[in-house]
């Protein structure tokens, strides 16, 4: 029997060494170490031996079983590693390469196109954009309408959002334009409850074929009604801005209903925006031929309408960062 055991061990070991693929392992295991395998059947034959031989053989069989089990596990490990190496080589997989970035969603093209219509222009401007291209040449008396922070002879903190009109036109030409240009503006001004040296404006610009003054009035009336209520009346006054012709100012009826109050300075009307038809010189500076194109523009404050709407009496509260004020809204 001992011979049988030794032969079995040798055969098992040799066959195991000859195995080159993990696929073949179960079969080998079944044959030698399985419940119906060769070693098990040897163990079963122990009953035929004498009582002296039985424990000796039992021990030998169990030792061989143990050895083959260990060899099997070792072989299994080696083959798995080889397999992994081969796979890595075939697939050329470099696990040290950075992973694929997670893709995040992004705005739909339509949304992008809609959002692009909110145009952000620089807050630090050149004299050229803030004034000259808006039809306000050097030394023109209209410059007195804007108290300006000069950085040097050519650079200013923008006094209004209107230079954004030029930026937008030069970017979008030759497309028709409908943009809103919100942003901060700066003026070298005495700070009072009604004026700050920094404040926000919203500029609006429409360029197209056959754009008319009535389009402007329609848009502004709609805005006033949406912002302050449908019962408000809108009034148009003639005005002057170098970059529009004709120029108008848009007023809205005060909530005191013409009885007169401090808010409307007892006139019954509140100023909403300056506006007009884009001046031909400005159209041309933006790249649009005034023979072919026309447009309207408007500019309005942000803080003052908010003050009117929420009954705030001092513009300085917007910038003093007092949470007792800010948390009310
Ligand atoms: N930029 C002017 C200001 O700050 C406001 C203004 C008036 C803007 C008429 C316009 C406009 O676009 O057409 O006083």
Coordinates of C-alpha atoms and ligand atoms in Angstrom, one line a residue:
X1 CA 0.0 0.0 0.0
X2 CA 2.9 2.3 0.8
X3 CA 4.1 1.9 -2.7
X4 CA 0.6 2.7 -4.0
X5 CA 0.6 5.9 -1.9
X6 CA 4.0 7.0 -3.1
X7 CA 3.1 6.4 -6.7
X8 CA -0.1 8.4 -6.2
X9 CA 1.8 11.2 -4.6
X10 CA 4.4 11.3 -7.4
X11 CA 1.7 11.1 -10.2
X12 CA -0.4 13.7 -8.5
X13 CA 2.5 16.1 -8.1
X14 CA 3.7 15.5 -11.7
X15 CA 0.3 16.1 -13.2
X16 CA -0.2 19.2 -11.0
X17 CA 3.1 20.6 -12.3
X18 CA 2.1 19.9 -15.9
X19 CA -1.1 21.9 -15.5
X20 CA -0.8 25.2 -17.3
X21 CA -4.3 26.7 -17.0
X22 CA -6.5 27.3 -14.0
X23 CA -9.3 25.6 -16.0
X24 CA -7.7 22.3 -15.5
X25 CA -7.4 22.6 -11.7
X26 CA -10.9 21.4 -10.7
X27 CA -10.4 18.2 -12.6
X28 CA -7.1 17.4 -10.9
X29 CA -8.6 18.2 -7.5
X30 CA -11.5 16.0 -8.1
X31 CA -9.3 13.1 -9.1
X32 CA -6.8 13.3 -6.1
X33 CA -8.4 15.2 -3.3
X34 CA -12.1 15.1 -4.0
X35 CA -14.6 13.2 -1.9
X36 CA -14.5 10.4 -4.5
X37 CA -10.9 11.0 -5.3
X38 CA -7.9 8.5 -5.2
X39 CA -6.7 9.5 -1.7
X40 CA -10.2 9.2 -0.2
X41 CA -10.5 5.7 -1.7
X42 CA -7.1 4.8 -0.2
X43 CA -8.4 6.0 3.2
X44 CA -11.4 3.8 2.7
X45 CA -9.2 0.8 2.1
X46 CA -7.6 1.2 5.5
X47 CA -10.3 -1.0 7.0
X48 CA -8.7 -4.0 5.1
X49 CA -5.4 -3.5 6.9
X50 CA -4.2 -5.1 10.2
X51 CA -4.6 -3.0 13.3
X52 CA -0.9 -2.3 13.5
X53 CA -0.6 -1.2 9.9
X54 CA -3.8 0.9 9.9
X55 CA -2.6 3.9 12.0
X56 CA 0.8 4.0 10.2
X57 CA -0.8 4.0 6.8
X58 CA -3.5 6.4 7.9
X59 CA -0.9 8.9 9.0
X60 CA 1.1 8.5 5.7
X61 CA -2.1 9.0 3.6
X62 CA -3.0 12.1 5.5
X63 CA 0.5 13.5 5.2
X64 CA 0.3 13.0 1.4
X65 CA -3.1 14.5 1.3
X66 CA -1.8 17.5 3.2
X67 CA 1.2 17.8 0.8
X68 CA -0.9 17.6 -2.3
X69 CA -3.4 20.1 -0.8
X70 CA -0.5 22.6 -0.2
X71 CA 0.9 22.0 -3.7
X72 CA -2.5 22.5 -5.2
X73 CA -3.0 25.8 -3.5
X74 CA 0.5 27.0 -4.5
X75 CA -0.1 26.0 -8.1
X76 CA -3.5 27.7 -8.1
X77 CA -1.9 30.9 -6.8
X78 CA 0.9 30.8 -9.4
X79 CA -1.4 30.1 -12.3
X80 CA -3.8 32.9 -11.2
X81 CA -0.9 35.3 -11.1
X82 CA 0.4 34.2 -14.5
X83 CA -3.1 34.6 -15.9
X84 CA -3.4 38.1 -14.6
X85 CA 0.0 39.0 -16.0
X86 CA -0.9 37.7 -19.4
X87 CA -4.2 39.5 -19.4
X88 CA -2.5 42.8 -18.4
X89 CA 0.0 42.3 -21.2
X90 CA -2.7 41.5 -23.8
X91 CA -5.0 44.3 -22.8
X92 CA -2.1 46.7 -22.3
X93 CA -3.7 47.8 -19.1
X94 CA -1.6 50.2 -17.1
X95 CA -3.2 50.4 -13.6
X96 CA -1.0 53.4 -12.8
X97 CA -2.7 55.5 -15.4
X98 CA -5.1 58.1 -14.1
X99 CA -8.7 56.8 -14.1
X100 CA -11.3 58.0 -16.5
X101 CA -12.8 61.3 -15.3
X102 CA -16.4 61.1 -14.2
X103 CA -18.5 62.9 -16.8
X104 CA -20.8 65.5 -15.4
X105 CA -23.8 66.9 -17.1
X106 CA -23.8 70.2 -18.8
X107 CA -26.3 72.8 -20.0
X108 CA -28.4 72.0 -23.0
X109 CA -27.5 73.9 -26.1
X110 CA -30.8 75.8 -26.0
X111 CA -30.1 76.8 -22.4
X112 CA -26.6 77.9 -23.3
X113 CA -27.9 80.0 -26.1
X114 CA -30.5 81.6 -23.8
X115 CA -28.0 82.1 -21.0
X116 CA -25.4 83.6 -23.4
X117 CA -27.8 86.4 -23.7
X118 CA -26.7 87.6 -20.3
X119 CA -23.5 89.3 -21.2
X120 CA -20.8 90.2 -18.8
X121 CA -18.5 93.0 -19.8
X122 CA -15.5 94.3 -17.9
X123 CA -15.8 96.6 -14.9
X124 CA -12.4 98.2 -15.6
X125 CA -12.8 99.9 -19.0
X126 CA -10.9 102.0 -21.4
X127 CA -11.9 105.6 -22.1
X128 CA -12.5 104.4 -25.6
X129 CA -15.2 101.9 -24.6
X130 CA -16.7 103.8 -21.7
X131 CA -17.0 107.0 -23.7
X132 CA -15.6 107.4 -27.2
X133 CA -17.3 104.4 -28.9
X134 CA -20.5 105.5 -27.3
X135 CA -20.3 108.7 -29.3
X136 CA -18.8 110.7 -26.4
X137 CA -15.6 112.1 -27.8
X138 CA -12.9 113.6 -25.6
X139 CA -13.9 117.1 -24.2
X140 CA -17.5 116.5 -25.1
X141 CA -19.7 118.3 -22.5
X142 CA -21.8 115.2 -22.2
X143 CA -19.0 113.6 -20.2
X144 CA -20.2 115.7 -17.3
X145 CA -23.1 113.3 -16.9
X146 CA -20.7 110.7 -15.5
X147 CA -18.4 111.5 -12.5
X148 CA -15.5 109.2 -13.3
X149 CA -12.8 107.3 -11.4
X150 CA -9.8 107.6 -13.6
X151 CA -7.1 104.9 -13.1
X152 CA -4.9 106.8 -15.5
X153 CA -5.4 108.9 -18.7
X154 CA -6.9 105.9 -20.6
X155 CA -8.4 103.6 -18.0
X156 CA -11.5 104.1 -16.0
X157 CA -13.8 102.2 -13.7
X158 CA -16.9 102.0 -15.9
X159 CA -19.4 104.6 -15.1
X160 CA -22.3 102.7 -16.7
X161 CA -23.0 99.3 -18.3
X162 CA -23.4 100.9 -21.7
X163 CA -19.9 100.0 -22.9
X164 CA -21.1 96.4 -22.8
X165 CA -23.2 97.3 -25.9
X166 CA -20.0 97.6 -27.9
X167 CA -18.6 94.4 -26.5
X168 CA -21.8 92.5 -27.3
X169 CA -22.2 93.9 -30.8
X170 CA -18.6 93.2 -31.7
X171 CA -18.9 89.6 -30.4
X172 CA -22.3 88.8 -32.0
X173 CA -22.0 90.6 -35.3
X174 CA -23.6 89.8 -37.8
X175 CA -26.3 88.1 -35.7
X176 CA -29.4 89.9 -34.4
X177 CA -28.9 90.7 -30.7
X178 CA -31.1 90.5 -27.6
X179 CA -28.9 90.8 -24.5
X180 CA -29.1 91.9 -20.9
X181 CA -25.9 93.3 -19.5
X182 CA -26.0 93.4 -15.7
X183 CA -23.1 94.5 -13.6
X184 CA -21.4 96.9 -11.2
X185 CA -20.6 100.5 -12.1
X186 CA -18.6 103.2 -10.3
X187 CA -18.9 106.9 -10.0
X188 CA -16.8 109.5 -8.2
X189 CA -19.7 110.8 -6.3
X190 CA -20.7 112.2 -3.0
X191 CA -22.2 109.3 -1.0
X192 CA -25.7 110.1 0.2
X193 CA -28.8 108.1 1.0
X194 CA -29.6 108.1 -2.7
X195 CA -26.1 107.7 -4.3
X196 CA -23.2 105.4 -3.7
X197 CA -19.8 105.4 -5.5
X198 CA -20.5 101.8 -6.5
X199 CA -23.9 100.5 -7.7
X200 CA -25.4 98.1 -10.2
X201 CA -27.1 98.7 -13.5
X202 CA -28.8 96.5 -16.0
X203 CA -28.3 97.4 -19.6
X204 CA -30.6 96.0 -22.3
X205 CA -29.7 95.9 -26.0
X206 CA -31.7 94.7 -29.0
X207 CA -30.3 94.9 -32.6
X208 CA -32.3 93.6 -35.5
X209 CA -34.1 94.5 -38.7
X210 CA -37.0 97.0 -38.3
X211 CA -36.6 97.4 -34.5
X212 CA -38.7 100.5 -33.6
X213 CA -39.3 102.8 -30.7
X214 CA -42.6 101.2 -30.0
X215 CA -40.8 97.9 -29.4
X216 CA -38.7 99.6 -26.7
X217 CA -41.8 101.1 -25.1
X218 CA -43.6 97.8 -25.2
X219 CA -40.6 96.0 -23.5
X220 CA -40.3 98.7 -20.8
X221 CA -44.0 98.8 -20.0
X222 CA -44.0 95.0 -19.7
X223 CA -41.1 95.1 -17.4
X224 CA -42.7 97.8 -15.2
X225 CA -45.9 95.8 -14.9
X226 CA -44.1 92.6 -14.1
X227 CA -41.8 94.2 -11.5
X228 CA -44.3 96.5 -9.8
X229 CA -47.8 95.4 -10.8
X230 CA -50.1 95.7 -13.7
X231 CA -51.9 98.7 -12.3
X232 CA -48.8 100.9 -12.8
X233 CA -48.8 103.4 -15.6
X234 CA -45.8 104.1 -17.8
X235 CA -44.8 107.6 -19.0
X236 CA -42.3 108.4 -21.7
X237 CA -40.3 111.7 -21.7
X238 CA -37.9 113.0 -24.3
X239 CA -34.3 113.1 -23.1
X240 CA -30.7 113.2 -24.3
X241 CA -28.0 110.5 -24.3
X242 CA -25.1 110.7 -26.8
X243 CA -25.5 107.0 -27.6
X244 CA -29.2 107.0 -28.5
X245 CA -31.3 109.0 -31.0
X246 CA -34.0 109.6 -30.1
X247 CA -33.4 109.3 -26.4
X248 CA -36.1 108.9 -23.8
X249 CA -36.6 108.4 -20.1
X250 CA -39.1 106.0 -18.8
X251 CA -41.2 106.8 -15.7
X252 CA -43.7 104.7 -13.8
X253 CA -46.6 105.9 -11.7
X254 CA -45.8 106.0 -8.0
X255 CA -47.7 103.7 -5.6
X256 CA -49.1 106.9 -3.9
X257 CA -51.3 107.2 -7.0
X258 CA -50.4 110.7 -7.8
X259 CA -51.4 112.0 -4.4
X260 CA -47.7 112.8 -4.0
X261 CA -45.2 111.4 -1.5
X262 CA -41.6 111.8 -0.6
X263 CA -40.6 108.8 -2.7
X264 CA -41.7 110.4 -5.9
X265 CA -40.8 113.8 -4.7
X266 CA -44.5 114.8 -4.9
X267 CA -44.6 114.3 -8.7
X268 CA -46.6 111.0 -8.8
X269 CA -43.9 109.5 -11.1
X270 CA -40.8 107.5 -10.5
X271 CA -37.8 107.3 -12.9
X272 CA -37.2 103.7 -14.2
X273 CA -34.7 103.9 -17.0
X274 CA -32.9 105.9 -19.6
X275 CA -33.3 104.5 -23.1
X276 CA -33.5 105.1 -26.8
X277 CA -32.8 104.0 -30.3
X278 CA -29.2 103.0 -30.7
X279 CA -27.3 105.9 -32.3
X280 CA -26.1 105.2 -35.9
X281 CA -22.5 106.0 -34.8
X282 CA -22.7 103.4 -32.0
X283 CA -24.2 100.8 -34.4
X284 CA -21.3 101.4 -36.8
X285 CA -18.8 101.2 -33.9
X286 CA -20.3 97.8 -33.0
X287 CA -19.9 96.7 -36.7
X288 CA -23.6 97.0 -37.7
X289 CA -24.6 99.1 -40.8
X290 CA -27.2 101.6 -39.6
X291 CA -28.7 101.5 -43.1
X292 CA -29.6 97.9 -42.6
X293 CA -29.9 97.5 -38.8
X294 CA -31.6 99.3 -36.0
X295 CA -31.9 98.7 -32.3
X296 CA -32.9 100.0 -28.9
X297 CA -31.1 100.1 -25.7
X298 CA -32.0 100.9 -22.1
X299 CA -30.1 101.3 -18.8
X300 CA -31.5 101.1 -15.4
X301 CA -30.3 101.0 -11.8
X302 CA -30.8 97.9 -9.7
X303 CA -30.6 99.3 -6.1
X304 CA -33.1 102.1 -6.7
X305 CA -35.9 99.9 -8.1
X306 CA -35.3 97.5 -5.2
X307 CA -35.5 100.4 -2.8
X308 CA -38.8 101.5 -4.3
X309 CA -40.2 98.0 -4.2
X310 CA -39.1 97.3 -0.6
X311 CA -39.4 100.7 0.8
X312 CA -35.7 101.0 1.7
X313 CA -34.6 104.5 2.5
X314 CA -30.9 104.5 2.2
X315 CA -28.8 103.0 -0.6
X316 CA -25.8 102.7 1.7
X317 CA -27.5 99.7 3.4
X318 CA -26.8 97.6 0.3
X319 CA -23.0 97.8 0.9
X320 CA -22.7 98.0 4.7
X321 CA -23.2 94.2 5.1
X322 CA -25.4 94.6 8.2
X323 CA -27.1 91.2 8.5
X324 CA -30.0 92.7 10.4
X325 CA -30.8 94.4 7.1
X326 CA -29.7 91.7 4.6
X327 CA -31.6 88.9 6.3
X328 CA -34.9 90.7 5.8
X329 CA -35.0 89.8 2.1
Ligands
LIG1 N1 -25.8 104.6 -19.5 C1 -26.8 105.6 -19.0 C2 -26.4 106.0 -17.6 O1 -25.7 105.4 -17.0 C3 -28.2 105.0 -19.0 C4 -28.7 104.7 -20.3 C5 -29.4 105.6 -21.0 C6 -28.4 103.5 -20.9 C7 -29.9 105.4 -22.3 C8 -28.9 103.2 -22.2 C9 -29.6 104.2 -22.9 O2 -28.6 102.1 -22.8 O3 -30.1 103.9 -24.1 O4 -26.8 107.1 -17.2

